[in-house]
PDB file of C-alpha atoms and ligand atoms in Angstrom:
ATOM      1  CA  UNK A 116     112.894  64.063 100.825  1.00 47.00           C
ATOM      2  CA  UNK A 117     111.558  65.988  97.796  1.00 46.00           C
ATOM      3  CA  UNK A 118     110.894  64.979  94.609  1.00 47.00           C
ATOM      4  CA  UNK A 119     111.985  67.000  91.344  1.00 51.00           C
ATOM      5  CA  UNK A 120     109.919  69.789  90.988  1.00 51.00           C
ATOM      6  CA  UNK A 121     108.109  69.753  87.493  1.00 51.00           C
ATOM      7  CA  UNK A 122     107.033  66.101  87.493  1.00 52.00           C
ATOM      8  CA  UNK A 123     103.918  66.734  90.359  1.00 53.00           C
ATOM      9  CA  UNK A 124     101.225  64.498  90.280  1.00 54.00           C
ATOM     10  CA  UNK A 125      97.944  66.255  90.084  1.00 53.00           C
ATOM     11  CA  UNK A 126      96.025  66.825  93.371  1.00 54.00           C
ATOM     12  CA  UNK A 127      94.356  63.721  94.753  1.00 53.00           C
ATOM     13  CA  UNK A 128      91.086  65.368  94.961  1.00 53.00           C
ATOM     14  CA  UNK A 129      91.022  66.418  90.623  1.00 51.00           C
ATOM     15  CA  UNK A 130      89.047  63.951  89.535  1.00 49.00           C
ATOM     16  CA  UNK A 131      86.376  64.122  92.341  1.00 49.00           C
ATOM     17  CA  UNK A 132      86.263  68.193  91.821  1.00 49.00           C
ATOM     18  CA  UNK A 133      85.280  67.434  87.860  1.00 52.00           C
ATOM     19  CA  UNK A 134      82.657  65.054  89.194  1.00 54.00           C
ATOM     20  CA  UNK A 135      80.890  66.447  91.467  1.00 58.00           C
ATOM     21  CA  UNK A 136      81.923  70.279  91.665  1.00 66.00           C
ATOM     22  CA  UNK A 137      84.329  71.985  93.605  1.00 68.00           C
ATOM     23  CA  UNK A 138      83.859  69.435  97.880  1.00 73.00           C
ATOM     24  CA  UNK A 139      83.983  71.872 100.662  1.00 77.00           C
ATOM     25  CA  UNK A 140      87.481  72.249 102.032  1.00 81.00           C
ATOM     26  CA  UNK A 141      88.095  71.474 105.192  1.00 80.00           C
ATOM     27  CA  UNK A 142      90.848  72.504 107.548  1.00 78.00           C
ATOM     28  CA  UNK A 143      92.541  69.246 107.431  1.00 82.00           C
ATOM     29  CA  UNK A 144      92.665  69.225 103.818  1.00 85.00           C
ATOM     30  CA  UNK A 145      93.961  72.230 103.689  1.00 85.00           C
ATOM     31  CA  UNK A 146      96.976  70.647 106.659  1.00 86.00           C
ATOM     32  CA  UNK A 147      97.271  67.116 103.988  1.00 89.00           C
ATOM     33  CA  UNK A 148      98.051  69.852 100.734  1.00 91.00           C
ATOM     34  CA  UNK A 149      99.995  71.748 102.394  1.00 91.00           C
ATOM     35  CA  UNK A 150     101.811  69.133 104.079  1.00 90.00           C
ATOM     36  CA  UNK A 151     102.015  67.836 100.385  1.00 93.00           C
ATOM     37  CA  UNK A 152     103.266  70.604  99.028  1.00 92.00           C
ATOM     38  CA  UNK A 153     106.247  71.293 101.516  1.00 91.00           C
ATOM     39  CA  UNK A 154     107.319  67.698 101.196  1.00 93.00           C
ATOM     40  CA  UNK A 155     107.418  67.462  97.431  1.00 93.00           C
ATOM     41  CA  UNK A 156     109.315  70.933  97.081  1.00 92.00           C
ATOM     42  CA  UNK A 157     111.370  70.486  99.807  1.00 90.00           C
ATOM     43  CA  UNK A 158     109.793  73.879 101.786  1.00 88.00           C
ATOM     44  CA  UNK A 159     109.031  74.531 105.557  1.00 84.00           C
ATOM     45  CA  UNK A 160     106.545  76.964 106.933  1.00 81.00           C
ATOM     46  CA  UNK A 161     105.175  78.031 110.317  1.00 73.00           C
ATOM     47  CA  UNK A 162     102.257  76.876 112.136  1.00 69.00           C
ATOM     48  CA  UNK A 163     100.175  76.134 108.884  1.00 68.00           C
ATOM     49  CA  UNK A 164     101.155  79.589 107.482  1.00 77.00           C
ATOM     50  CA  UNK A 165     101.388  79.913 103.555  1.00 83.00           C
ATOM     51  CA  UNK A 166     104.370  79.010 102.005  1.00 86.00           C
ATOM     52  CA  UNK A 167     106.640  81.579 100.537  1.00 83.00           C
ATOM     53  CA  UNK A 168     105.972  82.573  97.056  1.00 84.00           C
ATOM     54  CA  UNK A 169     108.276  80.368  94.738  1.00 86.00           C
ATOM     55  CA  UNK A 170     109.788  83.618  92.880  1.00 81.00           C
ATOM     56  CA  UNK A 171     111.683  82.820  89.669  1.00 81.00           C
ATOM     57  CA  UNK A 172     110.360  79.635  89.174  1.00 79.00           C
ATOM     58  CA  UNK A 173     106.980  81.393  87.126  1.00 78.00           C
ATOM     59  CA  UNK A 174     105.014  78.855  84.798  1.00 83.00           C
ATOM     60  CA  UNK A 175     106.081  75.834  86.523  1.00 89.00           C
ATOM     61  CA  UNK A 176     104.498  73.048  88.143  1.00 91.00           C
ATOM     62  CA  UNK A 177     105.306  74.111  91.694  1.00 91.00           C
ATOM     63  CA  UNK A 178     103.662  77.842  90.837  1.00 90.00           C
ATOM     64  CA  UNK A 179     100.628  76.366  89.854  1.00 90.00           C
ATOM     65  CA  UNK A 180     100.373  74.680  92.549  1.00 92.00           C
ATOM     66  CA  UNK A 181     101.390  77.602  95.089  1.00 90.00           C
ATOM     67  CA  UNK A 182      98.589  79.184  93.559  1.00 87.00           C
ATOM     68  CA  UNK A 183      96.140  76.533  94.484  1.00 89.00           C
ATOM     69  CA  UNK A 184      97.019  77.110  98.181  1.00 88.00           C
ATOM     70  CA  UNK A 185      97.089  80.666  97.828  1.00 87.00           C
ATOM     71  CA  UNK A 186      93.314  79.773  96.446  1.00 85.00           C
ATOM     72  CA  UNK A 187      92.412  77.628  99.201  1.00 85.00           C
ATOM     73  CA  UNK A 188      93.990  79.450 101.959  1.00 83.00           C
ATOM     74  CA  UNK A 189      91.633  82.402 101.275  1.00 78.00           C
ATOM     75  CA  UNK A 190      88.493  80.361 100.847  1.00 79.00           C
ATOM     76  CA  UNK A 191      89.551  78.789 104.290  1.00 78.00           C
ATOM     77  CA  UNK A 192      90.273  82.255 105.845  1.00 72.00           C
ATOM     78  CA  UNK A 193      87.007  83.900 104.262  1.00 67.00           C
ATOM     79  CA  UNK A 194      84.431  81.360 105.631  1.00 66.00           C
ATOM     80  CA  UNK A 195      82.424  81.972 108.924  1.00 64.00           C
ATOM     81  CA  UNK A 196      83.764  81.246 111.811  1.00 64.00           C
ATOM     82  CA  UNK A 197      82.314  78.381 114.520  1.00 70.00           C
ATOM     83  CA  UNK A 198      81.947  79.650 118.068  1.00 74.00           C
ATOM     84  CA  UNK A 199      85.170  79.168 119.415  1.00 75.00           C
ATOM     85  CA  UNK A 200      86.419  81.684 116.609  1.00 79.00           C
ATOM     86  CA  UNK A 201      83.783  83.862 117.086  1.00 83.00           C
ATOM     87  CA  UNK A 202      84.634  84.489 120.677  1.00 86.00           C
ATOM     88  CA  UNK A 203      88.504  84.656 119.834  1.00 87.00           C
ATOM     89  CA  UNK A 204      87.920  87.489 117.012  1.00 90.00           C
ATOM     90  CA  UNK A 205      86.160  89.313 119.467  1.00 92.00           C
ATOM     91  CA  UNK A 206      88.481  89.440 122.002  1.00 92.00           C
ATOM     92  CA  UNK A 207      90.619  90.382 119.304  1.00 94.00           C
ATOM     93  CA  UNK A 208      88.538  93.235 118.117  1.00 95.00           C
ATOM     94  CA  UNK A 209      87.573  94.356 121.813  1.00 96.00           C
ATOM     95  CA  UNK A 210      91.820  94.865 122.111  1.00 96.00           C
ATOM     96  CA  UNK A 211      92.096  96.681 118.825  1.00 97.00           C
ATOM     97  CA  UNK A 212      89.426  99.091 119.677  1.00 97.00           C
ATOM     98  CA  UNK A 213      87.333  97.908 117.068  1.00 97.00           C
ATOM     99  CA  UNK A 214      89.277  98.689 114.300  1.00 97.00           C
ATOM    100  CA  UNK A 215      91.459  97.231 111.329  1.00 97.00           C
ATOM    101  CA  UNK A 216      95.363  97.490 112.212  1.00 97.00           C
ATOM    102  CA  UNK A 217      96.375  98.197 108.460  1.00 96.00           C
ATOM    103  CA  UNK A 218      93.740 100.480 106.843  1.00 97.00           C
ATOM    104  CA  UNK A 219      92.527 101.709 110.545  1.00 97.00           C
ATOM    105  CA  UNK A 220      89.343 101.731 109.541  1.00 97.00           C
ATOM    106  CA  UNK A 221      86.205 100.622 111.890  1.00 97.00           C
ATOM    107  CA  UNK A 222      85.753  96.613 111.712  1.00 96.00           C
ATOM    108  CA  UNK A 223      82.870  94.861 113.025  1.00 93.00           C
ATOM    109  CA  UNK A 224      82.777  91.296 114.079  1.00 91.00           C
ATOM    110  CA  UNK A 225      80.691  89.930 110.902  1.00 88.00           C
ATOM    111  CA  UNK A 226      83.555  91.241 108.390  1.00 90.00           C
ATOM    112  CA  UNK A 227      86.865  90.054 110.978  1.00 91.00           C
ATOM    113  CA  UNK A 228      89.077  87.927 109.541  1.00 91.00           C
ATOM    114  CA  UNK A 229      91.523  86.175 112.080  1.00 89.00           C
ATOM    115  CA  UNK A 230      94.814  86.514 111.265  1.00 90.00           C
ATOM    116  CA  UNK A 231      96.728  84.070 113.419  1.00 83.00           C
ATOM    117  CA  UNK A 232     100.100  84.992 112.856  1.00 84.00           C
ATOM    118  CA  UNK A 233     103.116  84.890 115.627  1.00 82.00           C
ATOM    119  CA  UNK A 234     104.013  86.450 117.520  1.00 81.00           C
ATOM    120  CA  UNK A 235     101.506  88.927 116.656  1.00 87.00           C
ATOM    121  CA  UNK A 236      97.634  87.450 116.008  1.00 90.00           C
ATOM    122  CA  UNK A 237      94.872  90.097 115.003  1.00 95.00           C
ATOM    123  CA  UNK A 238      91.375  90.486 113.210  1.00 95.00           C
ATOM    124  CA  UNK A 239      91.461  92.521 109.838  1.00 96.00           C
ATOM    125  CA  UNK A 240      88.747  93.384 106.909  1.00 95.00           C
ATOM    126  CA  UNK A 241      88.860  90.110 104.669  1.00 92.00           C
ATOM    127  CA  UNK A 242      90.515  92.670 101.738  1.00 94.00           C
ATOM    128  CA  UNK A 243      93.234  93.945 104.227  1.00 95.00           C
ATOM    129  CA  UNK A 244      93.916  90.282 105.446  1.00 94.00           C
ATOM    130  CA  UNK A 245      94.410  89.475 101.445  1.00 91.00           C
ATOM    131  CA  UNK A 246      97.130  92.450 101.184  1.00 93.00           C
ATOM    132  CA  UNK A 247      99.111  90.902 104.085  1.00 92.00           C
ATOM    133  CA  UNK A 248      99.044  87.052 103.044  1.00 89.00           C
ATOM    134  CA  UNK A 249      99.942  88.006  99.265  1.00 90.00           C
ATOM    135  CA  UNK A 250     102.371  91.075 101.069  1.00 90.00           C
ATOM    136  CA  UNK A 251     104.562  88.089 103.284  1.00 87.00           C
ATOM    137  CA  UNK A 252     104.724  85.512 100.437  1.00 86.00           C
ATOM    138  CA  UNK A 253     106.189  88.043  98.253  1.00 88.00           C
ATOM    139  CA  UNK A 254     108.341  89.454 100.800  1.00 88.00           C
ATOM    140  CA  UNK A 255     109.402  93.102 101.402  1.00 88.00           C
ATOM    141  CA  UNK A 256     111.278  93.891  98.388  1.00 90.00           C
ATOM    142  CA  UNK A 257     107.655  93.562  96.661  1.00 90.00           C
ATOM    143  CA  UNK A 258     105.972  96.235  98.870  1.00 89.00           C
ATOM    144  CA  UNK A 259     109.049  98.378  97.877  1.00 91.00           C
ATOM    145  CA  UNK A 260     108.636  97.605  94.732  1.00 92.00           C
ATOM    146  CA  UNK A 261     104.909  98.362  94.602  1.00 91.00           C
ATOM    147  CA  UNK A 262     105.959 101.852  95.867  1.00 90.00           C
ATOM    148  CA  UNK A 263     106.900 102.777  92.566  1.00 90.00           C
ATOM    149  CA  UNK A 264     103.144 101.755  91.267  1.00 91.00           C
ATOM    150  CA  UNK A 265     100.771 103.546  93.611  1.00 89.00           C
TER     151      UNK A 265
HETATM  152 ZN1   ZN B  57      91.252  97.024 107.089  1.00 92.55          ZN
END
């Protein structure tokens, strides 16, 4: 059940983040605010994906806070990977050739960013990876609208 968007209580971590500086995010906070988020605004998403972009609805409570995952999603995605993720970007990159699928360009294992989206997982420079998170929470009609700016 969600609540009315526009009434949100602030994030349960705000008052530890003005104490003490920004606490290292971890993957199950990231799970607990976005589980949050869905709940409250009434939104589903795959496998831990972002949430679409709440068009029309700019200024409000709920953008904010769509922002703030957009925020932590991409500090999540840009840290360094353990082991286990190390091994599964390379395998990655070894099937790609060693390169990025969207600019093409050479990619090395240091700069892969694991993109772990169905049905169609790859590694891509953390820049490139950006362009495709912001690209599918905007949707298509933004890329065809960005046509008209490039
Ligand atoms: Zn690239």
């Amino acid at each position: 059940m969600a609540k009315t968007p526009g009434v949100a209580a602030p994030a349960p971590d705000a008052a530890v983040r003005r104490r003490a500086g920004r606490p290292r995010l971890t993957s199950e906070d990231w799970s607990a605010r976005l589980a949050d988020y869905c709940r409250r605004y009434d939104v589903s998403v795959r496998d831990g994906a972002l949430p679409a972009f709440p068009s029309g609805r700019r200024e409000t409570a709920q953008h904010r806070e769509w922002m703030s995952l957009y925020k932590a999603h991409r500090r999540l995605s840009g840290r360094g990977p353990d082991a286990a993720e190390r091994a599964q970007r390379q395998e990655r990159l070894t099937a790609q050739r060693g390169r990025c699928p969207l600019c093409r360009q050479p990619l090395d294992l240091e700069e892969a960013r694991l993109d772990d989206w169905k049905p169609d997982p790859a590694v891509l420079h953390a820049r490139c990876l950006d362009f495709v998170l912001l690209a599918r929470a905007l949707g298509p009609e933004a890329l065809e609208r960005t046509r008209t700016r490039i």
